[in-house]
């Protein structure tokens, strides 16, 4: 099928994409479609190229957005995007000297309006004091939850999330899951990198498994989880690695 035909219903399309950081190839010949109004989950062991693909997708839409210490990788192949805007949450959250209140104001929110469950979060400031904190000085779990909220509320066409549940206490993890489900129900186009297979089962319309930079299998969620074709996929689903 021609690339132009394949991109018709997609937010983004990668064909034969390989990525290098210097001499090291971290993604090798990936063909992957990201349908519009669907959730695509990228799963696989660590260092498999999942976050790198988020960087490529981000660069396709807005190369100037690739910041926070992520070098724009050297990549080859065909990449196409049919969205005008994207926002990305990195695994360790946003480290900014700007106040939480100023950042949230840009997406029409406040610390109070988010209604974050903070009772079980050690070291969290009282809710009324959160807005005055520089984002970089917020406790790690709170900073990651706030970073998630900035992306979730951004209104961008394509949302990219890298391990959104990483190291969150149970109440905040449940809050993030609820927000992701609400976005899914609203038809938001999302790409979610996760090691959490329960989250992928809950959210995904499509799932792609990457191992050592290679795409092993990609399919709709139901056949991927219940009728995986590739032995490596079945092994990963059984053992998680």
PDB file of C-alpha atoms in Angstrom:
ATOM      1  CA  UNK A   1       0.000   0.000   0.000  1.00  0.00           C
ATOM      2  CA  UNK A   2       1.298   3.475  -0.807  1.00  0.00           C
ATOM      3  CA  UNK A   3       2.424   5.585   2.134  1.00  0.00           C
ATOM      4  CA  UNK A   4      -0.112   8.293   1.288  1.00  0.00           C
ATOM      5  CA  UNK A   5      -2.922   5.734   1.432  1.00  0.00           C
ATOM      6  CA  UNK A   6      -1.687   4.285   4.725  1.00  0.00           C
ATOM      7  CA  UNK A   7      -1.520   7.683   6.386  1.00  0.00           C
ATOM      8  CA  UNK A   8      -5.139   8.557   5.548  1.00  0.00           C
ATOM      9  CA  UNK A   9      -6.626   7.313   8.837  1.00  0.00           C
ATOM     10  CA  UNK A  10      -3.485   7.735  10.916  1.00  0.00           C
ATOM     11  CA  UNK A  11      -2.171  10.471  13.141  1.00  0.00           C
ATOM     12  CA  UNK A  12       1.359   9.355  12.282  1.00  0.00           C
ATOM     13  CA  UNK A  13       3.115   6.680  10.266  1.00  0.00           C
ATOM     14  CA  UNK A  14       6.638   5.280  10.438  1.00  0.00           C
ATOM     15  CA  UNK A  15       8.019   3.209   7.567  1.00  0.00           C
ATOM     16  CA  UNK A  16      11.447   1.585   7.796  1.00  0.00           C
ATOM     17  CA  UNK A  17      12.510   3.944  10.574  1.00  0.00           C
ATOM     18  CA  UNK A  18      15.911   3.322  12.133  1.00  0.00           C
ATOM     19  CA  UNK A  19      17.441   5.525  14.806  1.00  0.00           C
ATOM     20  CA  UNK A  20      21.035   6.031  15.848  1.00  0.00           C
ATOM     21  CA  UNK A  21      22.619   7.801  18.772  1.00  0.00           C
ATOM     22  CA  UNK A  22      26.113   8.220  17.413  1.00  0.00           C
ATOM     23  CA  UNK A  23      27.276   4.832  16.159  1.00  0.00           C
ATOM     24  CA  UNK A  24      24.723   2.938  18.243  1.00  0.00           C
ATOM     25  CA  UNK A  25      21.520   1.852  16.506  1.00  0.00           C
ATOM     26  CA  UNK A  26      18.649   1.835  18.993  1.00  0.00           C
ATOM     27  CA  UNK A  27      15.706   1.348  16.608  1.00  0.00           C
ATOM     28  CA  UNK A  28      15.944  -0.832  13.531  1.00  0.00           C
ATOM     29  CA  UNK A  29      13.613  -0.711  10.520  1.00  0.00           C
ATOM     30  CA  UNK A  30      10.320  -0.087  12.339  1.00  0.00           C
ATOM     31  CA  UNK A  31       7.056   0.068  10.377  1.00  0.00           C
ATOM     32  CA  UNK A  32       4.277   1.312  12.628  1.00  0.00           C
ATOM     33  CA  UNK A  33       0.998   3.163  12.221  1.00  0.00           C
ATOM     34  CA  UNK A  34      -0.587   5.293  14.938  1.00  0.00           C
ATOM     35  CA  UNK A  35      -4.326   5.582  14.202  1.00  0.00           C
ATOM     36  CA  UNK A  36      -6.195   8.762  14.925  1.00  0.00           C
ATOM     37  CA  UNK A  37      -8.588   8.736  17.928  1.00  0.00           C
ATOM     38  CA  UNK A  38      -7.014   5.546  19.295  1.00  0.00           C
ATOM     39  CA  UNK A  39      -4.571   4.585  22.037  1.00  0.00           C
ATOM     40  CA  UNK A  40      -1.403   2.825  20.916  1.00  0.00           C
ATOM     41  CA  UNK A  41       0.646   1.236  23.704  1.00  0.00           C
ATOM     42  CA  UNK A  42       4.341   0.539  23.166  1.00  0.00           C
ATOM     43  CA  UNK A  43       5.520  -2.297  25.402  1.00  0.00           C
ATOM     44  CA  UNK A  44       8.726  -4.260  25.759  1.00  0.00           C
ATOM     45  CA  UNK A  45      11.802  -4.699  27.957  1.00  0.00           C
ATOM     46  CA  UNK A  46      13.909  -1.729  28.972  1.00  0.00           C
ATOM     47  CA  UNK A  47      16.212  -0.171  26.380  1.00  0.00           C
ATOM     48  CA  UNK A  48      14.097  -1.449  23.497  1.00  0.00           C
ATOM     49  CA  UNK A  49      13.648   1.898  21.747  1.00  0.00           C
ATOM     50  CA  UNK A  50      10.168   2.750  23.002  1.00  0.00           C
ATOM     51  CA  UNK A  51      11.009   6.198  24.369  1.00  0.00           C
ATOM     52  CA  UNK A  52      13.133   6.868  21.306  1.00  0.00           C
ATOM     53  CA  UNK A  53      10.070   6.334  19.121  1.00  0.00           C
ATOM     54  CA  UNK A  54       8.235   8.946  21.206  1.00  0.00           C
ATOM     55  CA  UNK A  55      11.083  11.354  20.457  1.00  0.00           C
ATOM     56  CA  UNK A  56      10.765  10.636  16.728  1.00  0.00           C
ATOM     57  CA  UNK A  57       7.000  11.182  16.835  1.00  0.00           C
ATOM     58  CA  UNK A  58       7.459  14.415  18.771  1.00  0.00           C
ATOM     59  CA  UNK A  59      10.054  15.606  16.263  1.00  0.00           C
ATOM     60  CA  UNK A  60       7.765  14.809  13.320  1.00  0.00           C
ATOM     61  CA  UNK A  61       5.146  17.173  14.707  1.00  0.00           C
ATOM     62  CA  UNK A  62       7.394  19.819  16.268  1.00  0.00           C
ATOM     63  CA  UNK A  63      11.169  19.384  16.284  1.00  0.00           C
ATOM     64  CA  UNK A  64      11.566  22.420  18.560  1.00  0.00           C
ATOM     65  CA  UNK A  65       9.612  20.591  21.274  1.00  0.00           C
ATOM     66  CA  UNK A  66      12.341  17.966  21.681  1.00  0.00           C
ATOM     67  CA  UNK A  67      13.900  19.415  24.814  1.00  0.00           C
ATOM     68  CA  UNK A  68      14.527  18.432  28.427  1.00  0.00           C
ATOM     69  CA  UNK A  69      17.924  16.929  27.569  1.00  0.00           C
ATOM     70  CA  UNK A  70      16.654  14.659  24.791  1.00  0.00           C
ATOM     71  CA  UNK A  71      18.980  14.953  21.824  1.00  0.00           C
ATOM     72  CA  UNK A  72      17.184  14.864  18.514  1.00  0.00           C
ATOM     73  CA  UNK A  73      18.353  11.461  17.260  1.00  0.00           C
ATOM     74  CA  UNK A  74      19.777  10.717  13.854  1.00  0.00           C
ATOM     75  CA  UNK A  75      17.118   8.720  12.062  1.00  0.00           C
ATOM     76  CA  UNK A  76      16.372   7.458   8.590  1.00  0.00           C
ATOM     77  CA  UNK A  77      13.312   6.046   6.895  1.00  0.00           C
ATOM     78  CA  UNK A  78       9.946   7.647   6.246  1.00  0.00           C
ATOM     79  CA  UNK A  79       8.021   9.439   8.955  1.00  0.00           C
ATOM     80  CA  UNK A  80       4.738  11.229   8.353  1.00  0.00           C
ATOM     81  CA  UNK A  81       2.406  13.054  10.724  1.00  0.00           C
ATOM     82  CA  UNK A  82      -1.091  14.367  10.109  1.00  0.00           C
ATOM     83  CA  UNK A  83      -1.511  16.231  13.354  1.00  0.00           C
ATOM     84  CA  UNK A  84      -0.597  19.845  13.961  1.00  0.00           C
ATOM     85  CA  UNK A  85       0.293  19.606  17.646  1.00  0.00           C
ATOM     86  CA  UNK A  86       1.511  17.188  20.294  1.00  0.00           C
ATOM     87  CA  UNK A  87       2.510  17.192  23.944  1.00  0.00           C
ATOM     88  CA  UNK A  88       4.779  14.741  25.713  1.00  0.00           C
ATOM     89  CA  UNK A  89       5.182  13.579  29.277  1.00  0.00           C
ATOM     90  CA  UNK A  90       8.619  12.183  30.034  1.00  0.00           C
ATOM     91  CA  UNK A  91       9.063   9.343  32.497  1.00  0.00           C
ATOM     92  CA  UNK A  92      10.661  11.451  35.214  1.00  0.00           C
ATOM     93  CA  UNK A  93       8.401  14.444  34.726  1.00  0.00           C
ATOM     94  CA  UNK A  94       9.032  18.102  34.024  1.00  0.00           C
ATOM     95  CA  UNK A  95      11.816  19.855  35.902  1.00  0.00           C
ATOM     96  CA  UNK A  96      11.099  23.553  35.599  1.00  0.00           C
ATOM     97  CA  UNK A  97      11.949  26.586  37.695  1.00  0.00           C
ATOM     98  CA  UNK A  98       8.501  28.007  36.931  1.00  0.00           C
ATOM     99  CA  UNK A  99       5.808  27.716  39.555  1.00  0.00           C
ATOM    100  CA  UNK A 100       3.207  24.971  39.452  1.00  0.00           C
ATOM    101  CA  UNK A 101       0.487  27.634  39.329  1.00  0.00           C
ATOM    102  CA  UNK A 102       2.001  29.376  36.291  1.00  0.00           C
ATOM    103  CA  UNK A 103       2.386  26.111  34.386  1.00  0.00           C
ATOM    104  CA  UNK A 104      -1.127  24.905  35.181  1.00  0.00           C
ATOM    105  CA  UNK A 105      -2.598  28.286  34.290  1.00  0.00           C
ATOM    106  CA  UNK A 106      -1.380  27.761  30.707  1.00  0.00           C
ATOM    107  CA  UNK A 107      -3.714  24.755  30.375  1.00  0.00           C
ATOM    108  CA  UNK A 108      -6.605  26.372  32.222  1.00  0.00           C
ATOM    109  CA  UNK A 109      -6.140  24.462  35.465  1.00  0.00           C
ATOM    110  CA  UNK A 110      -5.025  25.015  39.030  1.00  0.00           C
ATOM    111  CA  UNK A 111      -3.694  22.693  41.711  1.00  0.00           C
ATOM    112  CA  UNK A 112      -7.132  22.793  43.360  1.00  0.00           C
ATOM    113  CA  UNK A 113      -9.068  22.048  40.167  1.00  0.00           C
ATOM    114  CA  UNK A 114      -7.056  18.880  39.534  1.00  0.00           C
ATOM    115  CA  UNK A 115      -8.299  17.414  42.836  1.00  0.00           C
ATOM    116  CA  UNK A 116      -5.189  15.282  43.256  1.00  0.00           C
ATOM    117  CA  UNK A 117      -5.379  12.625  46.014  1.00  0.00           C
ATOM    118  CA  UNK A 118      -2.434  13.672  48.173  1.00  0.00           C
ATOM    119  CA  UNK A 119      -3.322  12.247  51.588  1.00  0.00           C
ATOM    120  CA  UNK A 120      -0.982   9.251  51.213  1.00  0.00           C
ATOM    121  CA  UNK A 121       1.881  11.202  49.620  1.00  0.00           C
ATOM    122  CA  UNK A 122       4.744  11.653  52.130  1.00  0.00           C
ATOM    123  CA  UNK A 123       6.309  15.092  52.087  1.00  0.00           C
ATOM    124  CA  UNK A 124       3.570  16.674  50.024  1.00  0.00           C
ATOM    125  CA  UNK A 125       2.862  20.307  50.871  1.00  0.00           C
ATOM    126  CA  UNK A 126      -0.685  21.296  51.812  1.00  0.00           C
ATOM    127  CA  UNK A 127      -2.883  21.678  48.716  1.00  0.00           C
ATOM    128  CA  UNK A 128      -3.082  25.453  49.094  1.00  0.00           C
ATOM    129  CA  UNK A 129       0.741  25.703  48.937  1.00  0.00           C
ATOM    130  CA  UNK A 130       1.323  23.559  45.847  1.00  0.00           C
ATOM    131  CA  UNK A 131       0.766  26.345  43.343  1.00  0.00           C
ATOM    132  CA  UNK A 132       3.605  28.459  44.751  1.00  0.00           C
ATOM    133  CA  UNK A 133       6.176  25.674  44.423  1.00  0.00           C
ATOM    134  CA  UNK A 134       8.647  25.711  41.553  1.00  0.00           C
ATOM    135  CA  UNK A 135       7.828  22.539  39.619  1.00  0.00           C
ATOM    136  CA  UNK A 136      11.401  21.294  40.070  1.00  0.00           C
ATOM    137  CA  UNK A 137      11.034  21.444  43.866  1.00  0.00           C
ATOM    138  CA  UNK A 138       7.807  19.451  44.102  1.00  0.00           C
ATOM    139  CA  UNK A 139       8.153  15.942  45.583  1.00  0.00           C
ATOM    140  CA  UNK A 140       8.925  13.437  42.820  1.00  0.00           C
ATOM    141  CA  UNK A 141       5.556  11.658  42.756  1.00  0.00           C
ATOM    142  CA  UNK A 142       3.665  14.950  42.848  1.00  0.00           C
ATOM    143  CA  UNK A 143       5.866  16.414  40.101  1.00  0.00           C
ATOM    144  CA  UNK A 144       5.216  13.410  37.861  1.00  0.00           C
ATOM    145  CA  UNK A 145       1.455  13.620  38.459  1.00  0.00           C
ATOM    146  CA  UNK A 146       1.482  17.352  37.717  1.00  0.00           C
ATOM    147  CA  UNK A 147       3.579  16.742  34.599  1.00  0.00           C
ATOM    148  CA  UNK A 148       1.010  14.196  33.473  1.00  0.00           C
ATOM    149  CA  UNK A 149      -1.785  16.710  34.063  1.00  0.00           C
ATOM    150  CA  UNK A 150      -0.029  19.380  31.985  1.00  0.00           C
ATOM    151  CA  UNK A 151       0.005  17.026  29.005  1.00  0.00           C
ATOM    152  CA  UNK A 152      -3.437  15.520  29.606  1.00  0.00           C
ATOM    153  CA  UNK A 153      -5.022  18.988  29.783  1.00  0.00           C
ATOM    154  CA  UNK A 154      -2.964  20.515  26.966  1.00  0.00           C
ATOM    155  CA  UNK A 155      -5.618  20.136  24.270  1.00  0.00           C
ATOM    156  CA  UNK A 156      -3.016  18.929  21.755  1.00  0.00           C
ATOM    157  CA  UNK A 157      -4.041  16.539  18.986  1.00  0.00           C
ATOM    158  CA  UNK A 158      -1.462  13.878  19.875  1.00  0.00           C
ATOM    159  CA  UNK A 159      -0.511  13.051  23.466  1.00  0.00           C
ATOM    160  CA  UNK A 160       2.662  11.093  24.212  1.00  0.00           C
ATOM    161  CA  UNK A 161       3.063   9.515  27.651  1.00  0.00           C
ATOM    162  CA  UNK A 162       6.242   7.779  28.840  1.00  0.00           C
ATOM    163  CA  UNK A 163       5.542   5.457  31.800  1.00  0.00           C
ATOM    164  CA  UNK A 164       2.721   7.590  33.262  1.00  0.00           C
ATOM    165  CA  UNK A 165       2.350   5.340  36.342  1.00  0.00           C
ATOM    166  CA  UNK A 166       6.077   5.160  37.110  1.00  0.00           C
ATOM    167  CA  UNK A 167       6.760   5.185  40.887  1.00  0.00           C
ATOM    168  CA  UNK A 168       3.392   6.685  41.778  1.00  0.00           C
ATOM    169  CA  UNK A 169       1.726   5.746  45.074  1.00  0.00           C
ATOM    170  CA  UNK A 170      -1.561   3.843  44.697  1.00  0.00           C
ATOM    171  CA  UNK A 171      -3.937   6.803  44.996  1.00  0.00           C
ATOM    172  CA  UNK A 172      -2.081   8.937  42.453  1.00  0.00           C
ATOM    173  CA  UNK A 173      -1.706   5.944  40.115  1.00  0.00           C
ATOM    174  CA  UNK A 174      -5.469   5.383  40.289  1.00  0.00           C
ATOM    175  CA  UNK A 175      -6.041   9.081  39.542  1.00  0.00           C
ATOM    176  CA  UNK A 176      -3.783   8.936  36.475  1.00  0.00           C
ATOM    177  CA  UNK A 177      -5.481   5.749  35.227  1.00  0.00           C
ATOM    178  CA  UNK A 178      -8.853   7.448  35.562  1.00  0.00           C
ATOM    179  CA  UNK A 179      -7.637  10.465  33.607  1.00  0.00           C
ATOM    180  CA  UNK A 180      -6.236   8.238  30.852  1.00  0.00           C
ATOM    181  CA  UNK A 181      -9.519   6.349  30.584  1.00  0.00           C
ATOM    182  CA  UNK A 182     -11.433   9.628  30.326  1.00  0.00           C
ATOM    183  CA  UNK A 183      -9.132  10.741  27.500  1.00  0.00           C
ATOM    184  CA  UNK A 184      -9.636   7.410  25.752  1.00  0.00           C
ATOM    185  CA  UNK A 185     -13.412   7.687  26.012  1.00  0.00           C
ATOM    186  CA  UNK A 186     -13.180  11.189  24.530  1.00  0.00           C
ATOM    187  CA  UNK A 187     -11.381   9.806  21.466  1.00  0.00           C
ATOM    188  CA  UNK A 188      -8.014  11.367  22.249  1.00  0.00           C
ATOM    189  CA  UNK A 189      -5.134  10.119  20.093  1.00  0.00           C
ATOM    190  CA  UNK A 190      -2.441   8.826  22.441  1.00  0.00           C
ATOM    191  CA  UNK A 191       0.789   6.853  22.384  1.00  0.00           C
ATOM    192  CA  UNK A 192       1.663   5.351  25.769  1.00  0.00           C
ATOM    193  CA  UNK A 193       4.980   3.717  26.622  1.00  0.00           C
ATOM    194  CA  UNK A 194       4.481   1.350  29.538  1.00  0.00           C
ATOM    195  CA  UNK A 195       5.968  -1.680  31.251  1.00  0.00           C
ATOM    196  CA  UNK A 196       2.638  -2.078  33.021  1.00  0.00           C
ATOM    197  CA  UNK A 197       0.764  -4.713  31.017  1.00  0.00           C
ATOM    198  CA  UNK A 198      -2.365  -4.231  33.128  1.00  0.00           C
ATOM    199  CA  UNK A 199      -2.428  -0.591  32.027  1.00  0.00           C
ATOM    200  CA  UNK A 200      -1.900  -1.597  28.399  1.00  0.00           C
ATOM    201  CA  UNK A 201      -4.775  -4.086  28.617  1.00  0.00           C
ATOM    202  CA  UNK A 202      -6.983  -1.389  30.118  1.00  0.00           C
ATOM    203  CA  UNK A 203      -6.176   1.371  27.638  1.00  0.00           C
ATOM    204  CA  UNK A 204      -4.884   0.074  24.357  1.00  0.00           C
ATOM    205  CA  UNK A 205      -6.698  -0.107  21.063  1.00  0.00           C
ATOM    206  CA  UNK A 206      -3.434  -1.261  19.496  1.00  0.00           C
ATOM    207  CA  UNK A 207      -0.258  -2.678  21.052  1.00  0.00           C
ATOM    208  CA  UNK A 208       3.271  -2.899  19.675  1.00  0.00           C
ATOM    209  CA  UNK A 209       6.086  -4.948  21.222  1.00  0.00           C
ATOM    210  CA  UNK A 210       9.641  -3.729  20.730  1.00  0.00           C
ATOM    211  CA  UNK A 211      12.666  -5.795  21.745  1.00  0.00           C
ATOM    212  CA  UNK A 212      16.242  -4.598  21.231  1.00  0.00           C
ATOM    213  CA  UNK A 213      15.052  -1.870  18.885  1.00  0.00           C
ATOM    214  CA  UNK A 214      13.094  -4.189  16.602  1.00  0.00           C
ATOM    215  CA  UNK A 215       9.336  -4.371  16.201  1.00  0.00           C
ATOM    216  CA  UNK A 216       8.381  -7.938  17.101  1.00  0.00           C
ATOM    217  CA  UNK A 217       4.602  -7.719  16.747  1.00  0.00           C
ATOM    218  CA  UNK A 218       1.895  -5.070  16.437  1.00  0.00           C
ATOM    219  CA  UNK A 219      -1.833  -5.743  16.422  1.00  0.00           C
ATOM    220  CA  UNK A 220      -5.203  -4.773  17.811  1.00  0.00           C
ATOM    221  CA  UNK A 221      -5.240  -5.231  21.581  1.00  0.00           C
ATOM    222  CA  UNK A 222      -7.517  -8.277  21.743  1.00  0.00           C
ATOM    223  CA  UNK A 223      -5.537 -10.513  19.358  1.00  0.00           C
ATOM    224  CA  UNK A 224      -2.233  -9.189  20.689  1.00  0.00           C
ATOM    225  CA  UNK A 225      -3.017 -10.204  24.262  1.00  0.00           C
ATOM    226  CA  UNK A 226      -5.076 -13.326  23.568  1.00  0.00           C
ATOM    227  CA  UNK A 227      -3.771 -14.739  20.282  1.00  0.00           C
ATOM    228  CA  UNK A 228      -0.210 -13.465  19.905  1.00  0.00           C
ATOM    229  CA  UNK A 229       1.484 -14.869  16.824  1.00  0.00           C
ATOM    230  CA  UNK A 230       5.150 -14.460  17.689  1.00  0.00           C
ATOM    231  CA  UNK A 231       6.829 -16.690  20.324  1.00  0.00           C
ATOM    232  CA  UNK A 232       8.708 -13.679  21.712  1.00  0.00           C
ATOM    233  CA  UNK A 233       5.408 -11.875  22.263  1.00  0.00           C
ATOM    234  CA  UNK A 234       3.968 -14.870  24.098  1.00  0.00           C
ATOM    235  CA  UNK A 235       7.110 -15.054  26.233  1.00  0.00           C
ATOM    236  CA  UNK A 236       6.899 -11.359  27.085  1.00  0.00           C
ATOM    237  CA  UNK A 237       3.220 -11.578  27.987  1.00  0.00           C
ATOM    238  CA  UNK A 238       3.924 -14.580  30.202  1.00  0.00           C
ATOM    239  CA  UNK A 239       7.039 -13.315  31.962  1.00  0.00           C
ATOM    240  CA  UNK A 240       7.014  -9.565  31.341  1.00  0.00           C
ATOM    241  CA  UNK A 241      10.528  -9.462  29.948  1.00  0.00           C
TER     242      UNK A 241
END
